[in-house]
């Protein structure tokens, strides 16, 4: 990789070059050496290649982050483990179905937010999949006779469909269906971000509003194309085509560098439950101080590695790390450190007693009766 970096100056440039070459070779093969390439989609093709380059660069930088790199390193290590095969499969399938397909994690925040997110997510995925398939020539339709089409995938006919059958109609109108999903979902999101005062306080135009406008632009102009040639006999169809192509180009160029970047990388979220949460009370680590089981062994090791990579020195005087303690004990350690006290006075699980008489209540526990008894004895003695 050192030679590659010297030649291309960075891994991101090298991977972008590889992705571009692979895409060109894929188009060359799928279109039978560019014989069946559709020149009407040339603008989409160029913007899709720019989209791929942008996604490659963004993903490279994303994986370069210490946290992401450590999680993926742990994921690959666990996937290779023969003892975790069943747990890995169950975790990936469960998370993929519940949080990616059904998107339950969004519906927990409300039906309205869940529905709008579901429509936008699957509208985006479906539109991009169908658009890239047509743009790169991955599939096309070949007229066999007056009533039959052949579906060509990677330059090989896979099925025959009736020209006016249900399957054909679904394929013809798939982009319209996904565009309607985007239109409804993006409109719901825009309304929420317009009338919800809590959301308006924290939102940013270029990060939260602009992607919704780009989605609406691509969806509306795409539906206008269908409206033009189905109901208006092609009225101003050419001009709508140009506007639609411009809106899609802007959308694809913006996609890798905006909020929508999380859509294609969302499946990687299955790594978190697979590594740390797949089974309750498995590989649980006990707190070094109180013995309470509070986290996963792998997670604690990864936290230490991430903090070390970012040059955060959280090692304590006894050689342990702050991550070796449960949240309650960590808070207690911080308070004791701020009060210049290495050891607690009196009951270690009661309120912290300081040298100057100030007491700090215990965290999540009732104040110790022994503390009040000590104070009462002091008053009596005086």
mmCIF file of C-alpha atoms in Angstrom:
data_model
loop_
_atom_site.group_PDB
_atom_site.id
_atom_site.type_symbol
_atom_site.label_atom_id
_atom_site.label_comp_id
_atom_site.label_asym_id
_atom_site.label_seq_id
_atom_site.Cartn_x
_atom_site.Cartn_y
_atom_site.Cartn_z
ATOM 1 C CA UNK A 1 0.000 0.000 0.000
ATOM 2 C CA UNK A 2 2.950 2.330 0.516
ATOM 3 C CA UNK A 3 3.803 2.066 -3.196
ATOM 4 C CA UNK A 4 0.158 2.769 -4.073
ATOM 5 C CA UNK A 5 0.081 5.851 -1.880
ATOM 6 C CA UNK A 6 3.259 7.163 -3.494
ATOM 7 C CA UNK A 7 1.792 6.653 -6.972
ATOM 8 C CA UNK A 8 -1.669 8.057 -6.234
ATOM 9 C CA UNK A 9 -0.751 10.264 -3.240
ATOM 10 C CA UNK A 10 -3.556 8.679 -1.188
ATOM 11 C CA UNK A 11 -5.569 5.485 -0.839
ATOM 12 C CA UNK A 12 -8.771 7.385 -1.596
ATOM 13 C CA UNK A 13 -7.456 8.362 -5.048
ATOM 14 C CA UNK A 14 -6.338 4.805 -5.735
ATOM 15 C CA UNK A 15 -9.701 3.294 -4.762
ATOM 16 C CA UNK A 16 -11.507 5.974 -6.787
ATOM 17 C CA UNK A 17 -9.425 5.013 -9.816
ATOM 18 C CA UNK A 18 -10.187 1.313 -9.281
ATOM 19 C CA UNK A 19 -13.932 1.963 -8.898
ATOM 20 C CA UNK A 20 -13.999 4.090 -12.061
ATOM 21 C CA UNK A 21 -12.188 1.418 -14.081
ATOM 22 C CA UNK A 22 -14.515 -1.300 -12.774
ATOM 23 C CA UNK A 23 -17.586 0.763 -13.643
ATOM 24 C CA UNK A 24 -16.349 1.428 -17.180
ATOM 25 C CA UNK A 25 -15.563 -2.268 -17.682
ATOM 26 C CA UNK A 26 -18.978 -3.191 -16.271
ATOM 27 C CA UNK A 27 -20.740 -0.850 -18.698
ATOM 28 C CA UNK A 28 -18.593 -2.188 -21.549
ATOM 29 C CA UNK A 29 -19.585 -5.785 -20.778
ATOM 30 C CA UNK A 30 -23.241 -5.158 -19.908
ATOM 31 C CA UNK A 31 -23.887 -3.109 -23.070
ATOM 32 C CA UNK A 32 -22.096 -5.576 -25.357
ATOM 33 C CA UNK A 33 -19.009 -3.390 -25.865
ATOM 34 C CA UNK A 34 -21.033 -0.144 -25.740
ATOM 35 C CA UNK A 35 -23.315 -1.341 -28.561
ATOM 36 C CA UNK A 36 -26.505 -0.945 -26.534
ATOM 37 C CA UNK A 37 -25.543 2.120 -24.535
ATOM 38 C CA UNK A 38 -28.345 4.694 -24.387
ATOM 39 C CA UNK A 39 -26.959 8.114 -25.310
ATOM 40 C CA UNK A 40 -30.027 9.747 -23.798
ATOM 41 C CA UNK A 41 -28.719 8.691 -20.378
ATOM 42 C CA UNK A 42 -25.166 9.935 -20.987
ATOM 43 C CA UNK A 43 -25.587 12.801 -18.520
ATOM 44 C CA UNK A 44 -26.857 10.386 -15.879
ATOM 45 C CA UNK A 45 -23.921 8.076 -16.620
ATOM 46 C CA UNK A 46 -21.292 10.772 -16.078
ATOM 47 C CA UNK A 47 -22.962 12.045 -12.902
ATOM 48 C CA UNK A 48 -23.252 8.459 -11.631
ATOM 49 C CA UNK A 49 -19.505 7.981 -12.088
ATOM 50 C CA UNK A 50 -18.896 11.239 -10.192
ATOM 51 C CA UNK A 51 -21.298 9.924 -7.536
ATOM 52 C CA UNK A 52 -19.275 6.694 -7.272
ATOM 53 C CA UNK A 53 -15.997 8.615 -6.956
ATOM 54 C CA UNK A 54 -17.484 10.880 -4.279
ATOM 55 C CA UNK A 55 -18.861 7.892 -2.353
ATOM 56 C CA UNK A 56 -15.473 6.153 -2.519
ATOM 57 C CA UNK A 57 -13.627 9.185 -1.183
ATOM 58 C CA UNK A 58 -16.177 9.740 1.590
ATOM 59 C CA UNK A 59 -16.133 6.067 2.625
ATOM 60 C CA UNK A 60 -12.317 6.052 2.699
ATOM 61 C CA UNK A 61 -12.278 9.051 5.020
ATOM 62 C CA UNK A 62 -15.061 7.494 7.082
ATOM 63 C CA UNK A 63 -13.103 4.260 7.571
ATOM 64 C CA UNK A 64 -10.008 6.277 8.474
ATOM 65 C CA UNK A 65 -11.702 7.492 11.645
ATOM 66 C CA UNK A 66 -10.409 5.610 14.707
ATOM 67 C CA UNK A 67 -13.872 4.589 15.923
ATOM 68 C CA UNK A 68 -15.075 3.317 12.530
ATOM 69 C CA UNK A 69 -11.797 1.551 11.833
ATOM 70 C CA UNK A 70 -11.848 -0.227 15.195
ATOM 71 C CA UNK A 71 -15.473 -1.335 14.824
ATOM 72 C CA UNK A 72 -14.841 -2.745 11.348
ATOM 73 C CA UNK A 73 -11.655 -4.440 12.538
ATOM 74 C CA UNK A 74 -13.621 -6.071 15.347
ATOM 75 C CA UNK A 75 -16.398 -7.053 12.926
ATOM 76 C CA UNK A 76 -13.999 -8.827 10.572
ATOM 77 C CA UNK A 77 -12.378 -10.578 13.507
ATOM 78 C CA UNK A 78 -15.737 -11.814 14.828
ATOM 79 C CA UNK A 79 -16.939 -12.874 11.372
ATOM 80 C CA UNK A 80 -13.873 -15.122 11.031
ATOM 81 C CA UNK A 81 -14.493 -16.735 14.417
ATOM 82 C CA UNK A 82 -15.924 -20.245 14.077
ATOM 83 C CA UNK A 83 -17.465 -20.021 17.561
ATOM 84 C CA UNK A 84 -19.605 -17.027 16.611
ATOM 85 C CA UNK A 85 -21.113 -18.190 13.314
ATOM 86 C CA UNK A 86 -24.634 -18.765 14.675
ATOM 87 C CA UNK A 87 -24.597 -15.589 16.780
ATOM 88 C CA UNK A 88 -23.344 -13.528 13.830
ATOM 89 C CA UNK A 89 -25.989 -14.839 11.436
ATOM 90 C CA UNK A 90 -28.840 -14.328 13.912
ATOM 91 C CA UNK A 91 -27.641 -10.825 14.800
ATOM 92 C CA UNK A 92 -27.151 -9.669 11.207
ATOM 93 C CA UNK A 93 -30.490 -11.070 10.007
ATOM 94 C CA UNK A 94 -32.424 -9.695 12.981
ATOM 95 C CA UNK A 95 -30.862 -6.237 12.789
ATOM 96 C CA UNK A 96 -31.149 -6.129 9.002
ATOM 97 C CA UNK A 97 -34.845 -7.014 9.072
ATOM 98 C CA UNK A 98 -35.909 -4.872 12.037
ATOM 99 C CA UNK A 99 -33.723 -1.760 11.729
ATOM 100 C CA UNK A 100 -33.011 -1.607 7.991
ATOM 101 C CA UNK A 101 -36.008 -3.174 6.259
ATOM 102 C CA UNK A 102 -38.724 -2.221 8.773
ATOM 103 C CA UNK A 103 -36.740 0.677 10.327
ATOM 104 C CA UNK A 104 -38.171 0.117 13.780
ATOM 105 C CA UNK A 105 -35.594 2.397 15.352
ATOM 106 C CA UNK A 106 -37.270 5.384 13.660
ATOM 107 C CA UNK A 107 -40.847 4.298 14.363
ATOM 108 C CA UNK A 108 -39.961 4.275 18.076
ATOM 109 C CA UNK A 109 -39.654 8.066 17.804
ATOM 110 C CA UNK A 110 -43.168 8.405 16.408
ATOM 111 C CA UNK A 111 -45.414 7.069 13.646
ATOM 112 C CA UNK A 112 -45.135 10.283 11.616
ATOM 113 C CA UNK A 113 -41.322 10.325 11.681
ATOM 114 C CA UNK A 114 -41.157 6.590 11.052
ATOM 115 C CA UNK A 115 -43.428 6.772 8.015
ATOM 116 C CA UNK A 116 -41.628 9.731 6.451
ATOM 117 C CA UNK A 117 -38.221 8.112 6.985
ATOM 118 C CA UNK A 118 -39.445 4.771 5.609
ATOM 119 C CA UNK A 119 -40.799 6.425 2.447
ATOM 120 C CA UNK A 120 -37.655 8.505 1.874
ATOM 121 C CA UNK A 121 -35.272 5.617 2.550
ATOM 122 C CA UNK A 122 -36.924 3.062 0.293
ATOM 123 C CA UNK A 123 -37.767 5.704 -2.280
ATOM 124 C CA UNK A 124 -34.063 6.588 -2.479
ATOM 125 C CA UNK A 125 -32.880 2.978 -2.529
ATOM 126 C CA UNK A 126 -35.369 1.921 -5.188
ATOM 127 C CA UNK A 127 -34.803 4.982 -7.384
ATOM 128 C CA UNK A 128 -31.016 4.694 -7.225
ATOM 129 C CA UNK A 129 -31.068 0.946 -7.891
ATOM 130 C CA UNK A 130 -33.307 1.281 -10.950
ATOM 131 C CA UNK A 131 -31.538 4.416 -12.223
ATOM 132 C CA UNK A 132 -28.064 2.897 -11.934
ATOM 133 C CA UNK A 133 -29.303 -0.305 -13.545
ATOM 134 C CA UNK A 134 -30.534 1.582 -16.619
ATOM 135 C CA UNK A 135 -27.668 4.093 -16.667
ATOM 136 C CA UNK A 136 -24.870 1.524 -16.512
ATOM 137 C CA UNK A 137 -26.740 -0.791 -18.862
ATOM 138 C CA UNK A 138 -26.959 -3.534 -16.250
ATOM 139 C CA UNK A 139 -30.372 -4.456 -17.606
ATOM 140 C CA UNK A 140 -32.441 -3.465 -20.605
ATOM 141 C CA UNK A 141 -35.512 -4.589 -22.539
ATOM 142 C CA UNK A 142 -35.305 -6.316 -25.909
ATOM 143 C CA UNK A 143 -38.374 -6.543 -28.160
ATOM 144 C CA UNK A 144 -38.952 -10.182 -29.163
ATOM 145 C CA UNK A 145 -42.311 -9.777 -30.881
ATOM 146 C CA UNK A 146 -45.281 -7.424 -30.798
ATOM 147 C CA UNK A 147 -46.423 -8.725 -27.405
ATOM 148 C CA UNK A 148 -43.234 -9.930 -25.701
ATOM 149 C CA UNK A 149 -40.151 -8.304 -24.220
ATOM 150 C CA UNK A 150 -36.980 -10.017 -23.121
ATOM 151 C CA UNK A 151 -35.275 -8.728 -19.981
ATOM 152 C CA UNK A 152 -31.512 -8.596 -20.615
ATOM 153 C CA UNK A 153 -29.286 -8.610 -17.518
ATOM 154 C CA UNK A 154 -25.516 -8.258 -18.030
ATOM 155 C CA UNK A 155 -26.010 -8.905 -21.722
ATOM 156 C CA UNK A 156 -27.867 -12.181 -21.100
ATOM 157 C CA UNK A 157 -31.617 -12.707 -21.428
ATOM 158 C CA UNK A 158 -33.010 -13.968 -18.139
ATOM 159 C CA UNK A 159 -36.806 -13.836 -18.539
ATOM 160 C CA UNK A 160 -39.541 -13.010 -21.034
ATOM 161 C CA UNK A 161 -42.440 -10.772 -20.025
ATOM 162 C CA UNK A 162 -45.727 -9.835 -21.650
ATOM 163 C CA UNK A 163 -45.593 -6.289 -22.964
ATOM 164 C CA UNK A 164 -48.784 -5.339 -21.120
ATOM 165 C CA UNK A 165 -48.581 -7.790 -18.234
ATOM 166 C CA UNK A 166 -48.494 -7.014 -14.531
ATOM 167 C CA UNK A 167 -44.738 -7.598 -14.231
ATOM 168 C CA UNK A 168 -44.045 -5.354 -17.210
ATOM 169 C CA UNK A 169 -46.262 -2.570 -15.876
ATOM 170 C CA UNK A 170 -44.528 -2.718 -12.488
ATOM 171 C CA UNK A 171 -41.125 -2.483 -14.161
ATOM 172 C CA UNK A 172 -42.216 0.363 -16.452
ATOM 173 C CA UNK A 173 -43.642 2.340 -13.542
ATOM 174 C CA UNK A 174 -41.126 1.421 -10.838
ATOM 175 C CA UNK A 175 -39.482 4.843 -10.991
ATOM 176 C CA UNK A 176 -42.900 6.501 -10.751
ATOM 177 C CA UNK A 177 -43.718 4.419 -7.662
ATOM 178 C CA UNK A 178 -40.437 5.288 -5.976
ATOM 179 C CA UNK A 179 -40.829 8.939 -6.995
ATOM 180 C CA UNK A 180 -44.242 9.035 -5.310
ATOM 181 C CA UNK A 181 -42.712 7.563 -2.155
ATOM 182 C CA UNK A 182 -40.026 10.254 -2.220
ATOM 183 C CA UNK A 183 -42.560 12.995 -2.907
ATOM 184 C CA UNK A 184 -44.765 12.019 0.030
ATOM 185 C CA UNK A 185 -41.887 11.326 2.429
ATOM 186 C CA UNK A 186 -39.895 14.469 1.587
ATOM 187 C CA UNK A 187 -43.024 16.623 1.806
ATOM 188 C CA UNK A 188 -43.829 15.203 5.244
ATOM 189 C CA UNK A 189 -40.255 15.873 6.379
ATOM 190 C CA UNK A 190 -40.291 19.417 4.996
ATOM 191 C CA UNK A 191 -43.592 20.177 6.742
ATOM 192 C CA UNK A 192 -42.216 18.861 10.030
ATOM 193 C CA UNK A 193 -39.059 20.942 9.715
ATOM 194 C CA UNK A 194 -41.133 24.013 8.894
ATOM 195 C CA UNK A 195 -43.718 23.916 11.694
ATOM 196 C CA UNK A 196 -41.811 22.143 14.485
ATOM 197 C CA UNK A 197 -40.100 24.869 16.507
ATOM 198 C CA UNK A 198 -37.818 22.443 18.352
ATOM 199 C CA UNK A 199 -36.457 21.121 15.060
ATOM 200 C CA UNK A 200 -36.082 24.582 13.521
ATOM 201 C CA UNK A 201 -33.721 25.641 16.308
ATOM 202 C CA UNK A 202 -31.070 23.031 15.478
ATOM 203 C CA UNK A 203 -31.511 22.477 11.732
ATOM 204 C CA UNK A 204 -29.183 23.827 9.054
ATOM 205 C CA UNK A 205 -30.275 24.646 5.517
ATOM 206 C CA UNK A 206 -27.381 22.964 3.695
ATOM 207 C CA UNK A 207 -27.576 19.832 5.864
ATOM 208 C CA UNK A 208 -31.295 19.352 6.588
ATOM 209 C CA UNK A 209 -33.355 21.362 4.077
ATOM 210 C CA UNK A 210 -31.270 21.185 0.889
ATOM 211 C CA UNK A 211 -31.394 17.362 0.558
ATOM 212 C CA UNK A 212 -35.187 17.455 0.881
ATOM 213 C CA UNK A 213 -35.421 20.099 -1.868
ATOM 214 C CA UNK A 214 -33.143 18.038 -4.124
ATOM 215 C CA UNK A 215 -35.270 14.948 -3.510
ATOM 216 C CA UNK A 216 -38.431 16.876 -4.277
ATOM 217 C CA UNK A 217 -36.866 18.340 -7.433
ATOM 218 C CA UNK A 218 -35.885 14.934 -8.814
ATOM 219 C CA UNK A 219 -39.209 13.323 -7.840
ATOM 220 C CA UNK A 220 -41.466 16.096 -9.174
ATOM 221 C CA UNK A 221 -39.663 16.497 -12.507
ATOM 222 C CA UNK A 222 -39.611 12.717 -12.955
ATOM 223 C CA UNK A 223 -43.362 12.484 -12.391
ATOM 224 C CA UNK A 224 -43.868 15.422 -14.764
ATOM 225 C CA UNK A 225 -42.187 13.386 -17.518
ATOM 226 C CA UNK A 226 -44.770 10.643 -17.076
ATOM 227 C CA UNK A 227 -47.558 13.204 -16.928
ATOM 228 C CA UNK A 228 -46.304 14.781 -20.160
ATOM 229 C CA UNK A 229 -46.129 11.697 -22.380
ATOM 230 C CA UNK A 230 -49.146 9.862 -20.909
ATOM 231 C CA UNK A 231 -51.707 12.642 -20.532
ATOM 232 C CA UNK A 232 -50.363 15.632 -22.501
ATOM 233 C CA UNK A 233 -49.146 13.851 -25.641
ATOM 234 C CA UNK A 234 -45.514 14.811 -25.023
ATOM 235 C CA UNK A 235 -46.123 18.500 -24.360
ATOM 236 C CA UNK A 236 -42.788 20.232 -23.499
ATOM 237 C CA UNK A 237 -41.392 16.770 -22.807
ATOM 238 C CA UNK A 238 -37.923 17.720 -24.057
ATOM 239 C CA UNK A 239 -37.638 20.698 -21.706
ATOM 240 C CA UNK A 240 -38.834 18.667 -18.728
ATOM 241 C CA UNK A 241 -36.233 16.029 -19.601
ATOM 242 C CA UNK A 242 -33.439 18.608 -19.429
ATOM 243 C CA UNK A 243 -34.702 20.003 -16.110
ATOM 244 C CA UNK A 244 -35.064 16.502 -14.677
ATOM 245 C CA UNK A 245 -31.569 15.536 -15.774
ATOM 246 C CA UNK A 246 -30.101 18.679 -14.189
ATOM 247 C CA UNK A 247 -31.944 18.006 -10.913
ATOM 248 C CA UNK A 248 -30.743 14.384 -10.818
ATOM 249 C CA UNK A 249 -27.151 15.425 -11.602
ATOM 250 C CA UNK A 250 -27.146 17.936 -8.730
ATOM 251 C CA UNK A 251 -28.704 15.328 -6.448
ATOM 252 C CA UNK A 252 -26.082 12.666 -7.290
ATOM 253 C CA UNK A 253 -23.161 15.078 -6.887
ATOM 254 C CA UNK A 254 -24.483 16.310 -3.523
ATOM 255 C CA UNK A 255 -25.365 12.838 -2.231
ATOM 256 C CA UNK A 256 -21.921 11.621 -0.991
ATOM 257 C CA UNK A 257 -21.163 14.825 0.901
ATOM 258 C CA UNK A 258 -24.481 15.543 2.597
ATOM 259 C CA UNK A 259 -26.911 14.027 5.047
ATOM 260 C CA UNK A 260 -28.043 11.337 2.597
ATOM 261 C CA UNK A 261 -24.622 9.678 2.826
ATOM 262 C CA UNK A 262 -25.937 7.576 5.715
ATOM 263 C CA UNK A 263 -28.381 5.742 3.405
ATOM 264 C CA UNK A 264 -25.872 3.400 1.665
ATOM 265 C CA UNK A 265 -23.751 2.868 4.793
ATOM 266 C CA UNK A 266 -26.708 2.164 7.062
ATOM 267 C CA UNK A 267 -26.328 -1.652 6.608
ATOM 268 C CA UNK A 268 -22.960 -1.363 8.380
ATOM 269 C CA UNK A 269 -24.930 -0.564 11.531
ATOM 270 C CA UNK A 270 -25.446 -4.325 11.903
ATOM 271 C CA UNK A 271 -21.828 -4.429 13.138
ATOM 272 C CA UNK A 272 -22.752 -2.790 16.461
ATOM 273 C CA UNK A 273 -25.254 -5.398 17.741
ATOM 274 C CA UNK A 274 -23.220 -8.186 16.158
ATOM 275 C CA UNK A 275 -20.134 -7.207 18.133
ATOM 276 C CA UNK A 276 -21.579 -5.833 21.347
ATOM 277 C CA UNK A 277 -25.309 -6.447 21.825
ATOM 278 C CA UNK A 278 -26.270 -9.654 20.048
ATOM 279 C CA UNK A 279 -26.929 -11.694 23.230
ATOM 280 C CA UNK A 280 -27.734 -10.251 26.653
ATOM 281 C CA UNK A 281 -25.260 -11.116 29.436
ATOM 282 C CA UNK A 282 -22.735 -12.708 27.107
ATOM 283 C CA UNK A 283 -19.086 -11.635 27.401
ATOM 284 C CA UNK A 284 -20.088 -9.136 30.075
ATOM 285 C CA UNK A 285 -17.309 -7.424 31.983
ATOM 286 C CA UNK A 286 -17.528 -6.720 35.707
ATOM 287 C CA UNK A 287 -16.685 -3.300 37.094
ATOM 288 C CA UNK A 288 -13.218 -3.247 38.602
ATOM 289 C CA UNK A 289 -14.495 -1.517 41.755
ATOM 290 C CA UNK A 290 -18.029 -2.671 42.547
ATOM 291 C CA UNK A 291 -18.204 -5.841 40.438
ATOM 292 C CA UNK A 292 -21.363 -4.807 38.584
ATOM 293 C CA UNK A 293 -21.579 -6.223 35.050
ATOM 294 C CA UNK A 294 -21.934 -3.235 32.805
ATOM 295 C CA UNK A 295 -20.555 -3.844 29.306
ATOM 296 C CA UNK A 296 -19.147 -6.200 26.707
ATOM 297 C CA UNK A 297 -15.503 -7.286 26.821
ATOM 298 C CA UNK A 298 -14.954 -6.443 23.158
ATOM 299 C CA UNK A 299 -16.571 -3.046 23.542
ATOM 300 C CA UNK A 300 -14.344 -2.064 26.456
ATOM 301 C CA UNK A 301 -11.230 -3.197 24.573
ATOM 302 C CA UNK A 302 -12.313 -1.209 21.511
ATOM 303 C CA UNK A 303 -13.010 1.902 23.592
ATOM 304 C CA UNK A 304 -9.484 1.741 24.987
ATOM 305 C CA UNK A 305 -8.018 1.302 21.497
ATOM 306 C CA UNK A 306 -10.046 4.215 20.068
ATOM 307 C CA UNK A 307 -9.083 6.563 22.890
ATOM 308 C CA UNK A 308 -5.426 5.550 22.565
ATOM 309 C CA UNK A 309 -5.523 6.229 18.813
ATOM 310 C CA UNK A 310 -6.853 9.714 19.552
ATOM 311 C CA UNK A 311 -4.166 10.217 22.213
ATOM 312 C CA UNK A 312 -6.548 10.412 25.167
ATOM 313 C CA UNK A 313 -4.619 9.162 28.197
ATOM 314 C CA UNK A 314 -7.251 7.873 30.625
ATOM 315 C CA UNK A 315 -5.028 5.445 32.482
ATOM 316 C CA UNK A 316 -5.238 5.753 36.263
ATOM 317 C CA UNK A 317 -2.437 5.605 38.817
ATOM 318 C CA UNK A 318 -3.015 1.904 39.576
ATOM 319 C CA UNK A 319 -2.634 0.954 35.912
ATOM 320 C CA UNK A 320 -6.343 0.531 35.215
ATOM 321 C CA UNK A 321 -8.364 2.616 32.757
ATOM 322 C CA UNK A 322 -11.504 4.652 33.252
ATOM 323 C CA UNK A 323 -13.283 2.269 30.879
ATOM 324 C CA UNK A 324 -12.725 -0.567 33.371
ATOM 325 C CA UNK A 325 -15.308 0.964 35.710
ATOM 326 C CA UNK A 326 -19.079 1.131 35.464
ATOM 327 C CA UNK A 327 -20.710 4.552 34.874
ATOM 328 C CA UNK A 328 -21.529 5.058 38.567
ATOM 329 C CA UNK A 329 -17.984 4.325 39.677
ATOM 330 C CA UNK A 330 -16.579 6.556 36.947
ATOM 331 C CA UNK A 331 -18.615 9.487 38.212
ATOM 332 C CA UNK A 332 -17.463 8.746 41.729
ATOM 333 C CA UNK A 333 -13.821 8.612 40.624
ATOM 334 C CA UNK A 334 -14.154 11.963 38.855
ATOM 335 C CA UNK A 335 -15.619 13.627 41.951
ATOM 336 C CA UNK A 336 -12.909 12.190 44.175
ATOM 337 C CA UNK A 337 -10.238 13.323 41.754
ATOM 338 C CA UNK A 338 -11.662 16.846 41.611
ATOM 339 C CA UNK A 339 -11.667 16.959 45.420
ATOM 340 C CA UNK A 340 -8.040 15.725 45.502
ATOM 341 C CA UNK A 341 -9.101 12.563 47.294
ATOM 342 C CA UNK A 342 -7.778 9.188 46.197
ATOM 343 C CA UNK A 343 -9.769 7.133 48.711
ATOM 344 C CA UNK A 344 -13.229 7.617 50.177
ATOM 345 C CA UNK A 345 -13.690 8.375 53.884
ATOM 346 C CA UNK A 346 -16.082 6.066 55.678
ATOM 347 C CA UNK A 347 -18.534 3.877 53.779
ATOM 348 C CA UNK A 348 -17.178 3.460 50.193
ATOM 349 C CA UNK A 349 -20.723 3.140 48.831
ATOM 350 C CA UNK A 350 -22.250 5.978 50.818
ATOM 351 C CA UNK A 351 -21.968 9.730 50.304
ATOM 352 C CA UNK A 352 -18.450 11.020 49.749
ATOM 353 C CA UNK A 353 -17.188 12.836 52.844
ATOM 354 C CA UNK A 354 -14.565 15.478 52.250
ATOM 355 C CA UNK A 355 -11.973 17.040 54.494
ATOM 356 C CA UNK A 356 -13.811 20.352 54.638
ATOM 357 C CA UNK A 357 -17.121 18.865 55.746
ATOM 358 C CA UNK A 358 -18.833 19.147 52.353
ATOM 359 C CA UNK A 359 -20.575 15.915 51.338
ATOM 360 C CA UNK A 360 -21.504 14.696 47.876
ATOM 361 C CA UNK A 361 -24.515 12.335 47.702
ATOM 362 C CA UNK A 362 -23.996 8.814 46.362
ATOM 363 C CA UNK A 363 -24.955 8.224 42.728
ATOM 364 C CA UNK A 364 -28.277 6.521 42.352
ATOM 365 C CA UNK A 365 -28.277 5.321 45.981
ATOM 366 C CA UNK A 366 -29.901 6.544 49.143
ATOM 367 C CA UNK A 367 -27.617 8.396 51.537
ATOM 368 C CA UNK A 368 -26.027 6.116 54.062
ATOM 369 C CA UNK A 369 -27.536 6.209 57.578
ATOM 370 C CA UNK A 370 -23.995 5.847 58.913
ATOM 371 C CA UNK A 371 -23.158 9.275 57.475
ATOM 372 C CA UNK A 372 -25.895 11.022 59.461
ATOM 373 C CA UNK A 373 -24.961 9.053 62.575
ATOM 374 C CA UNK A 374 -21.366 10.261 62.283
ATOM 375 C CA UNK A 375 -22.497 13.886 61.929
ATOM 376 C CA UNK A 376 -24.829 13.530 64.931
ATOM 377 C CA UNK A 377 -22.039 12.090 67.097
ATOM 378 C CA UNK A 378 -19.824 15.047 66.138
ATOM 379 C CA UNK A 379 -22.500 17.533 67.208
ATOM 380 C CA UNK A 380 -23.063 15.678 70.496
ATOM 381 C CA UNK A 381 -19.330 15.639 71.218
ATOM 382 C CA UNK A 382 -19.060 19.374 70.655
#
